[in-house]
DNA sequence: CTATATTTTCAATAATTATTGAAAATATAG
DNA sequence: CTATATTTTCAATAATTATTGAAAATATAG
């Protein structure tokens, strides 16, 4: 497995996995789950739970739970391999649908509940300066949250590449 | 302090603080810090550490540390009040500069290091299918990260309201 | 259906992160 | 400068989250 020129590949892979793990832990996904995601992204073939355990030195339970989370996020899928008893896992490889999928999940998990909460606290009765400030602020926050929601929806619906590319050119 | 009609205000405030705390804990900011931020956002006047401790029932140390974090994020500022020994704190009230500020911080903390890591692992030597897949994937990830970076920069530079409003109209 | 491989669940534990509260540091009044 | 108010730091502790590993559940071969 360890060719001479392969060392660089192994090192680069380790670095990527580390970086992705760090990013993930800033995003509410566990470090291990993010690392599994990175590993699957850069693997040409689908991997089994055992492959993952071996490469990342994690327990079976951890691998199982993390894969479950990643599948809930919609970024990892089981792949059917004929004649094989074990399950094989792969990641979405198209970076744009990956981003779309993540945006969709965040919208569902964060934006939607926040919008609901903001709606619930709109327009409190009263004349004190604190109440006026409260109403002004929650109104603006709701407006902003709704706009973000619209933008995200557009992003999720627009199919991939072309959309943001055009957008970037438009604004440069 | 507790007028009859004020109950609704207190309840609404509590709800907002709770919702913001939840949101914050999905964003790598501590629950308490996010709650302090919410409290300051909807207060007409600047508050002291003691006001905050009393309202949120937290310790002095916690209040001090959380305010420090919020100031690092650039969303809370000290306000000078003449003739007062205590420090007064306020939050940025303009929702758009708030969003801009947060975008800027996330760019600095997450996007920039990720881009650096991706650059470091580009173009590994070798012919195996795994190496080819690795190179393809990291290339696409870097491209995507750079594009995101550009978009965020534009967002941060463009001054508030007008920018996104026009954008939304443009894409609807 | 039985034997075996494989995956999932979950209580126990480890690791990490948040919080307290008091001591130390700093700032201000006089 | 001294006395006092105020803020910050930080070790100890609490709370939360991640991880393990083995038992239970499920799936497949034959």
Short mmCIF file of C-alpha atoms (C1' of nucleotides) in Angstrom, two decimals:
data_model
loop_
_atom_site.label_atom_id
_atom_site.label_comp_id
_atom_site.label_asym_id
_atom_site.label_seq_id
_atom_site.Cartn_x
_atom_site.Cartn_y
_atom_site.Cartn_z
CA UNK A 1 0.00 0.00 0.00
CA UNK A 2 2.90 2.37 0.66
CA UNK A 3 4.58 3.29 -2.59
CA UNK A 4 7.36 5.80 -2.46
CA UNK A 5 5.44 8.57 -4.17
CA UNK A 6 2.37 7.59 -2.23
CA UNK A 7 3.62 9.15 1.01
CA UNK A 8 2.66 12.56 -0.20
CA UNK A 9 -0.80 11.32 -0.96
CA UNK A 10 -1.20 9.86 2.52
CA UNK A 11 0.08 13.03 4.10
CA UNK A 12 -2.14 15.24 2.00
CA UNK A 13 -5.13 13.07 2.84
CA UNK A 14 -4.38 13.29 6.54
CA UNK A 15 -4.10 17.06 6.28
CA UNK A 16 -7.38 17.36 4.46
CA UNK A 17 -9.13 15.13 6.96
CA UNK A 18 -7.75 17.22 9.80
CA UNK A 19 -8.81 20.51 8.21
CA UNK A 20 -12.29 19.19 7.47
CA UNK A 21 -12.62 17.94 11.01
CA UNK A 22 -11.80 21.41 12.34
CA UNK A 23 -14.28 23.02 10.03
CA UNK A 24 -16.97 20.53 11.02
CA UNK A 25 -16.52 21.16 14.72
CA UNK A 26 -17.33 24.84 14.04
CA UNK A 27 -20.49 23.73 12.34
CA UNK A 28 -22.23 21.64 14.93
CA UNK A 29 -21.21 18.39 13.27
CA UNK A 30 -18.84 16.25 15.33
CA UNK A 31 -15.18 16.21 14.44
CA UNK A 32 -15.28 12.50 13.61
CA UNK A 33 -18.34 12.82 11.40
CA UNK A 34 -16.64 15.59 9.43
CA UNK A 35 -13.50 13.47 9.11
CA UNK A 36 -15.47 10.53 7.78
CA UNK A 37 -17.05 12.87 5.31
CA UNK A 38 -13.65 14.10 4.13
CA UNK A 39 -12.37 10.55 3.82
CA UNK A 40 -15.34 9.47 1.72
CA UNK A 41 -15.13 12.56 -0.46
CA UNK A 42 -11.59 11.81 -1.58
CA UNK A 43 -11.96 8.04 -1.93
CA UNK A 44 -12.42 6.75 -5.45
CA UNK A 45 -14.32 3.70 -4.19
CA UNK A 46 -17.06 3.32 -1.62
CA UNK A 47 -15.80 2.27 1.81
CA UNK A 48 -17.08 -0.11 4.46
CA UNK A 49 -17.42 0.69 8.14
CA UNK A 50 -14.27 -1.36 8.75
CA UNK A 51 -12.27 0.66 6.21
CA UNK A 52 -13.32 3.84 7.97
CA UNK A 53 -12.59 2.50 11.45
CA UNK A 54 -9.15 1.41 10.35
CA UNK A 55 -8.21 4.63 8.59
CA UNK A 56 -9.46 7.02 11.28
CA UNK A 57 -8.80 4.76 14.28
CA UNK A 58 -12.28 5.05 15.70
CA UNK A 59 -14.66 2.55 17.24
CA UNK A 60 -17.42 0.74 15.43
CA UNK A 61 -20.09 2.52 17.42
CA UNK A 62 -18.66 5.91 16.60
CA UNK A 63 -18.43 5.05 12.90
CA UNK A 64 -22.01 3.82 12.87
CA UNK A 65 -23.41 6.89 14.63
CA UNK A 66 -21.38 9.35 12.59
CA UNK A 67 -22.42 7.75 9.31
CA UNK A 68 -26.01 7.99 10.48
CA UNK A 69 -25.62 11.72 11.12
CA UNK A 70 -23.99 12.26 7.73
CA UNK A 71 -26.83 10.42 6.04
CA UNK A 72 -29.32 12.62 7.89
CA UNK A 73 -27.49 15.63 6.50
CA UNK A 74 -27.89 14.01 3.11
CA UNK A 75 -24.18 14.19 2.23
CA UNK A 76 -23.40 10.47 2.53
CA UNK A 77 -25.26 7.57 0.94
CA UNK A 78 -25.19 3.81 1.22
CA UNK A 79 -24.08 2.19 -1.97
CA UNK A 80 -25.33 -1.21 -2.96
CA UNK A 81 -22.51 -3.52 -3.99
CA UNK A 82 -23.75 -6.82 -5.49
CA UNK A 83 -22.52 -9.98 -3.87
CA UNK A 84 -21.26 -8.16 -0.80
CA UNK A 85 -22.64 -8.58 2.64
CA UNK A 86 -21.14 -5.41 4.08
CA UNK A 87 -22.56 -1.95 3.55
CA UNK A 88 -20.60 0.46 1.39
CA UNK A 89 -20.71 4.22 1.90
CA UNK A 90 -19.93 7.10 -0.45
CA UNK A 91 -20.13 10.85 -0.26
CA UNK A 92 -21.74 13.23 -2.66
CA UNK A 93 -18.87 14.28 -4.92
CA UNK A 94 -20.42 17.24 -6.66
CA UNK A 95 -19.34 20.19 -4.53
CA UNK A 96 -22.36 22.23 -5.53
CA UNK A 97 -24.98 19.72 -4.56
CA UNK A 98 -22.99 19.20 -1.38
CA UNK A 99 -23.27 22.90 -0.57
CA UNK A 100 -26.93 22.91 -1.53
CA UNK A 101 -27.62 19.97 0.72
CA UNK A 102 -25.89 21.61 3.66
CA UNK A 103 -27.68 24.90 3.05
CA UNK A 104 -31.00 23.07 3.00
CA UNK A 105 -30.31 21.36 6.30
CA UNK A 106 -29.19 24.53 8.01
CA UNK A 107 -32.25 26.33 6.75
CA UNK A 108 -34.42 23.62 8.24
CA UNK A 109 -32.55 23.37 11.53
CA UNK A 110 -31.80 26.99 12.29
CA UNK A 111 -33.43 29.54 10.08
CA UNK A 112 -36.95 28.10 10.18
CA UNK A 113 -37.14 27.83 14.00
CA UNK A 114 -35.63 31.30 14.42
CA UNK A 115 -38.20 32.78 12.06
CA UNK A 116 -40.98 31.08 13.99
CA UNK A 117 -39.67 32.45 17.29
CA UNK A 118 -39.34 35.95 15.84
CA UNK A 119 -42.88 35.84 14.51
CA UNK A 120 -44.12 34.85 17.96
CA UNK A 121 -42.60 37.91 19.65
CA UNK A 122 -43.63 40.57 17.13
CA UNK A 123 -45.62 43.65 18.13
CA UNK A 124 -45.60 43.73 21.90
CA UNK A 125 -48.09 46.24 23.36
CA UNK A 126 -46.78 49.24 25.26
CA UNK A 127 -45.26 52.70 25.04
CA UNK A 128 -42.03 52.49 27.05
CA UNK A 129 -38.79 53.11 25.22
CA UNK A 130 -37.71 49.54 25.94
CA UNK A 131 -40.86 48.16 24.33
CA UNK A 132 -40.45 50.42 21.33
CA UNK A 133 -36.86 49.30 20.93
CA UNK A 134 -37.89 45.68 21.32
CA UNK A 135 -40.53 45.96 18.60
CA UNK A 136 -38.23 47.79 16.26
CA UNK A 137 -35.44 45.25 16.69
CA UNK A 138 -37.54 42.09 16.39
CA UNK A 139 -39.22 43.52 13.32
CA UNK A 140 -35.87 44.13 11.65
CA UNK A 141 -34.54 40.75 12.69
CA UNK A 142 -37.59 39.02 11.24
CA UNK A 143 -37.28 40.94 8.02
CA UNK A 144 -33.65 39.97 7.76
CA UNK A 145 -34.30 36.32 8.59
CA UNK A 146 -37.02 36.13 5.95
CA UNK A 147 -34.74 37.65 3.34
CA UNK A 148 -32.00 35.18 4.21
CA UNK A 149 -34.55 32.42 3.90
CA UNK A 150 -35.52 33.62 0.42
CA UNK A 151 -31.91 33.80 -0.69
CA UNK A 152 -31.16 30.33 0.65
CA UNK A 153 -34.22 28.88 -1.05
CA UNK A 154 -33.11 30.37 -4.33
CA UNK A 155 -29.68 28.92 -3.80
CA UNK A 156 -31.08 25.51 -3.00
CA UNK A 157 -33.38 25.50 -6.01
CA UNK A 158 -31.00 26.92 -8.60
CA UNK A 159 -29.06 24.01 -10.03
CA UNK A 160 -25.40 24.21 -9.19
CA UNK A 161 -22.55 25.93 -10.86
CA UNK A 162 -24.15 28.19 -13.41
CA UNK A 163 -26.15 30.00 -10.79
CA UNK A 164 -23.41 31.29 -8.52
CA UNK A 165 -20.97 31.73 -11.36
CA UNK A 166 -23.35 34.07 -13.11
CA UNK A 167 -24.02 35.79 -9.81
CA UNK A 168 -20.36 36.36 -9.12
CA UNK A 169 -19.71 37.74 -12.57
CA UNK A 170 -22.71 39.99 -12.15
CA UNK A 171 -21.36 41.52 -8.98
CA UNK A 172 -17.64 41.69 -9.53
CA UNK B 1 -40.92 47.31 37.15
CA UNK B 2 -43.82 44.97 36.49
CA UNK B 3 -46.68 46.85 34.93
CA UNK B 4 -49.73 44.88 33.93
CA UNK B 5 -49.21 45.25 30.21
CA UNK B 6 -45.50 44.73 30.69
CA UNK B 7 -45.84 41.00 31.28
CA UNK B 8 -46.16 40.38 27.60
CA UNK B 9 -43.01 42.34 27.03
CA UNK B 10 -41.11 40.34 29.63
CA UNK B 11 -42.37 37.09 28.19
CA UNK B 12 -41.53 38.09 24.65
CA UNK B 13 -38.08 39.18 25.73
CA UNK B 14 -37.49 35.85 27.48
CA UNK B 15 -38.60 34.00 24.38
CA UNK B 16 -36.32 35.99 22.13
CA UNK B 17 -33.38 35.48 24.45
CA UNK B 18 -34.05 31.75 24.51
CA UNK B 19 -34.32 31.51 20.73
CA UNK B 20 -31.15 33.51 20.22
CA UNK B 21 -29.33 31.34 22.73
CA UNK B 22 -30.31 28.23 20.77
CA UNK B 23 -29.19 29.76 17.53
CA UNK B 24 -25.89 30.81 19.07
CA UNK B 25 -25.10 27.35 20.34
CA UNK B 26 -25.36 26.10 16.74
CA UNK B 27 -22.85 28.73 15.76
CA UNK B 28 -19.94 28.06 18.02
CA UNK B 29 -20.79 30.96 20.29
CA UNK B 30 -21.78 29.95 23.81
CA UNK B 31 -25.43 29.97 24.77
CA UNK B 32 -24.88 32.66 27.40
CA UNK B 33 -22.94 34.91 25.05
CA UNK B 34 -25.74 34.71 22.50
CA UNK B 35 -28.30 35.48 25.22
CA UNK B 36 -26.39 38.55 26.33
CA UNK B 37 -26.29 39.64 22.73
CA UNK B 38 -30.07 39.25 22.41
CA UNK B 39 -30.61 41.17 25.63
CA UNK B 40 -28.44 44.06 24.52
CA UNK B 41 -30.04 44.14 21.08
CA UNK B 42 -33.51 44.76 22.47
CA UNK B 43 -32.55 47.14 25.26
CA UNK B 44 -33.10 50.81 24.61
CA UNK B 45 -30.31 51.77 26.97
CA UNK B 46 -26.81 50.42 27.44
CA UNK B 47 -26.52 47.92 30.31
CA UNK B 48 -23.93 47.26 32.99
CA UNK B 49 -22.48 43.88 33.86
CA UNK B 50 -24.72 43.85 36.92
CA UNK B 51 -27.86 44.47 34.85
CA UNK B 52 -26.92 41.52 32.66
CA UNK B 53 -26.08 39.24 35.58
CA UNK B 54 -29.39 40.04 37.21
CA UNK B 55 -31.51 39.58 34.11
CA UNK B 56 -29.90 36.35 32.93
CA UNK B 57 -28.99 34.96 36.35
CA UNK B 58 -25.37 34.33 35.52
CA UNK B 59 -22.12 34.87 37.40
CA UNK B 60 -19.91 37.89 37.09
CA UNK B 61 -17.11 35.84 35.56
CA UNK B 62 -19.39 34.41 32.93
CA UNK B 63 -20.74 37.85 32.05
CA UNK B 64 -17.25 39.26 31.77
CA UNK B 65 -15.97 36.44 29.54
CA UNK B 66 -19.04 36.41 27.33
CA UNK B 67 -18.92 40.15 26.79
CA UNK B 68 -15.28 39.79 25.85
CA UNK B 69 -16.18 37.19 23.21
CA UNK B 70 -18.97 39.36 21.84
CA UNK B 71 -16.62 42.30 21.58
CA UNK B 72 -14.13 40.11 19.71
CA UNK B 73 -16.91 39.27 17.27
CA UNK B 74 -17.43 43.00 16.94
CA UNK B 75 -21.15 42.88 17.72
CA UNK B 76 -21.01 44.47 21.19
CA UNK B 77 -19.29 47.69 22.19
CA UNK B 78 -18.48 49.46 25.41
CA UNK B 79 -20.28 52.73 25.72
CA UNK B 80 -18.80 55.61 27.61
CA UNK B 81 -21.26 57.12 30.07
CA UNK B 82 -19.98 60.36 31.64
CA UNK B 83 -19.84 60.49 35.41
CA UNK B 84 -20.33 56.73 35.75
CA UNK B 85 -17.75 54.40 37.16
CA UNK B 86 -19.27 51.23 35.73
CA UNK B 87 -18.88 50.10 32.14
CA UNK B 88 -21.92 50.18 29.90
CA UNK B 89 -22.41 47.79 27.00
CA UNK B 90 -24.55 48.02 23.86
CA UNK B 91 -25.08 45.89 20.81
CA UNK B 92 -24.94 46.92 17.20
CA UNK B 93 -28.58 47.63 16.36
CA UNK B 94 -28.41 47.79 12.60
CA UNK B 95 -29.23 44.24 11.51
CA UNK B 96 -27.25 44.58 8.31
CA UNK B 97 -24.00 45.65 9.86
CA UNK B 98 -24.57 42.92 12.42
CA UNK B 99 -24.78 40.33 9.63
CA UNK B 100 -21.79 41.86 7.91
CA UNK B 101 -19.75 41.73 11.07
CA UNK B 102 -20.62 38.08 11.66
CA UNK B 103 -19.88 37.19 8.05
CA UNK B 104 -16.50 38.87 8.35
CA UNK B 105 -15.60 36.96 11.48
CA UNK B 106 -16.65 33.61 10.04
CA UNK B 107 -14.67 34.30 6.92
CA UNK B 108 -11.62 34.97 9.03
CA UNK B 109 -12.08 32.03 11.38
CA UNK B 110 -13.24 29.30 9.03
CA UNK B 111 -13.04 30.09 5.37
CA UNK B 112 -9.51 31.48 5.33
CA UNK B 113 -7.90 28.54 7.20
CA UNK B 114 -9.83 26.04 5.08
CA UNK B 115 -8.65 27.70 1.89
CA UNK B 116 -5.08 27.59 3.17
CA UNK B 117 -5.37 23.89 3.97
CA UNK B 118 -6.89 23.13 0.58
CA UNK B 119 -4.12 25.00 -1.19
CA UNK B 120 -1.56 22.95 0.72
CA UNK B 121 -2.93 19.63 -0.49
CA UNK B 122 -3.44 20.48 -4.17
CA UNK B 123 -1.90 18.42 -6.95
CA UNK B 124 -0.57 15.29 -5.33
CA UNK B 125 1.71 13.25 -7.63
CA UNK B 126 0.58 9.82 -8.76
CA UNK B 127 -1.56 7.82 -11.15
CA UNK B 128 -3.75 5.64 -8.92
CA UNK B 129 -7.49 6.15 -9.10
CA UNK B 130 -7.47 7.26 -5.46
CA UNK B 131 -4.91 9.95 -6.18
CA UNK B 132 -6.81 11.11 -9.22
CA UNK B 133 -10.00 11.31 -7.21
CA UNK B 134 -8.19 13.15 -4.42
CA UNK B 135 -6.82 15.75 -6.81
CA UNK B 136 -10.13 16.22 -8.53
CA UNK B 137 -12.01 16.66 -5.27
CA UNK B 138 -9.57 19.01 -3.56
CA UNK B 139 -9.42 21.11 -6.72
CA UNK B 140 -13.18 21.48 -6.76
CA UNK B 141 -13.35 22.17 -3.05
CA UNK B 142 -10.75 24.90 -3.36
CA UNK B 143 -12.58 26.44 -6.28
CA UNK B 144 -15.78 26.44 -4.29
CA UNK B 145 -14.15 27.85 -1.17
CA UNK B 146 -12.58 30.66 -3.16
CA UNK B 147 -15.88 31.53 -4.77
CA UNK B 148 -17.58 31.59 -1.38
CA UNK B 149 -14.82 33.83 -0.16
CA UNK B 150 -15.41 36.25 -3.04
CA UNK B 151 -19.14 36.35 -2.42
CA UNK B 152 -18.64 36.95 1.29
CA UNK B 153 -16.16 39.73 0.64
CA UNK B 154 -18.63 41.41 -1.67
CA UNK B 155 -21.29 41.07 0.96
CA UNK B 156 -19.04 42.52 3.62
CA UNK B 157 -17.98 45.43 1.46
CA UNK B 158 -21.34 46.33 -0.02
CA UNK B 159 -23.01 48.68 2.39
CA UNK B 160 -26.08 47.10 3.91
CA UNK B 161 -29.63 47.06 2.79
CA UNK B 162 -29.47 48.22 -0.79
CA UNK B 163 -27.11 45.48 -1.80
CA UNK B 164 -29.08 42.41 -0.81
CA UNK B 165 -32.37 44.01 -1.59
CA UNK B 166 -31.32 44.63 -5.15
CA UNK B 167 -29.88 41.15 -5.29
CA UNK B 168 -33.09 39.55 -4.14
CA UNK B 169 -35.19 41.51 -6.61
CA UNK B 170 -32.76 40.54 -9.31
CA UNK B 171 -33.18 36.86 -8.68
CA UNK B 172 -36.80 36.47 -7.71
"C1'" DC C 1 -34.92 -22.35 9.82
"C1'" DT C 2 -29.95 -22.06 11.67
"C1'" DA C 3 -25.54 -20.20 11.76
"C1'" DT C 4 -22.95 -16.43 11.08
"C1'" DA C 5 -21.81 -11.80 9.54
"C1'" DT C 6 -22.87 -7.16 10.10
"C1'" DT C 7 -24.97 -3.11 12.02
"C1'" DT C 8 -27.15 -0.55 15.61
"C1'" DT C 9 -28.10 0.79 20.14
"C1'" DC C 10 -26.92 2.37 24.53
"C1'" DA C 11 -24.91 2.48 29.27
"C1'" DA C 12 -20.49 3.65 30.94
"C1'" DT C 13 -16.69 6.56 30.46
"C1'" DA C 14 -13.70 10.07 28.54
"C1'" DA C 15 -13.03 14.49 26.64
"C1'" DT C 16 -14.44 18.97 25.97
"C1'" DT C 17 -16.69 23.14 26.98
"C1'" DA C 18 -19.22 26.28 30.05
"C1'" DT C 19 -19.80 28.28 34.49
"C1'" DT C 20 -18.88 29.75 39.11
"C1'" DG C 21 -16.83 32.44 42.65
"C1'" DA C 22 -13.09 34.29 44.82
"C1'" DA C 23 -8.52 36.31 44.37
"C1'" DA C 24 -5.84 39.42 41.71
"C1'" DA C 25 -5.60 43.27 38.79
"C1'" DT C 26 -7.16 47.60 37.30
"C1'" DA C 27 -9.45 51.97 37.42
"C1'" DT C 28 -11.43 55.90 39.60
"C1'" DA C 29 -12.71 59.23 43.32
"C1'" DG C 30 -11.13 62.13 46.51
"C1'" DC D 1 -1.20 58.24 47.41
"C1'" DT D 2 -5.17 55.60 49.75
"C1'" DA D 3 -9.53 53.66 49.82
"C1'" DT D 4 -12.90 51.71 47.29
"C1'" DA D 5 -15.43 50.29 43.19
"C1'" DT D 6 -15.21 47.58 39.26
"C1'" DT D 7 -13.44 44.24 36.04
"C1'" DT D 8 -10.72 40.36 34.77
"C1'" DT D 9 -8.51 36.10 35.37
"C1'" DC D 10 -8.36 31.43 36.44
"C1'" DA D 11 -8.52 27.09 39.20
"C1'" DA D 12 -12.19 24.21 40.57
"C1'" DT D 13 -16.44 22.26 39.32
"C1'" DA D 14 -20.55 21.36 36.62
"C1'" DA D 15 -22.71 20.44 32.37
"C1'" DT D 16 -22.56 18.88 27.89
"C1'" DT D 17 -20.98 16.26 24.12
"C1'" DA D 18 -18.21 12.58 22.03
"C1'" DT D 19 -16.53 7.99 22.19
"C1'" DT D 20 -16.04 3.23 23.38
"C1'" DG D 21 -17.19 -1.51 23.50
"C1'" DA D 22 -20.19 -5.04 24.27
"C1'" DA D 23 -24.93 -6.69 24.01
"C1'" DA D 24 -28.92 -6.72 21.20
"C1'" DA D 25 -30.96 -6.42 16.80
"C1'" DT D 26 -30.93 -7.20 12.02
"C1'" DA D 27 -29.65 -9.15 7.68
"C1'" DT D 28 -27.87 -12.63 4.72
"C1'" DA D 29 -26.05 -17.16 3.20
"C1'" DG D 30 -26.92 -21.62 2.76
#
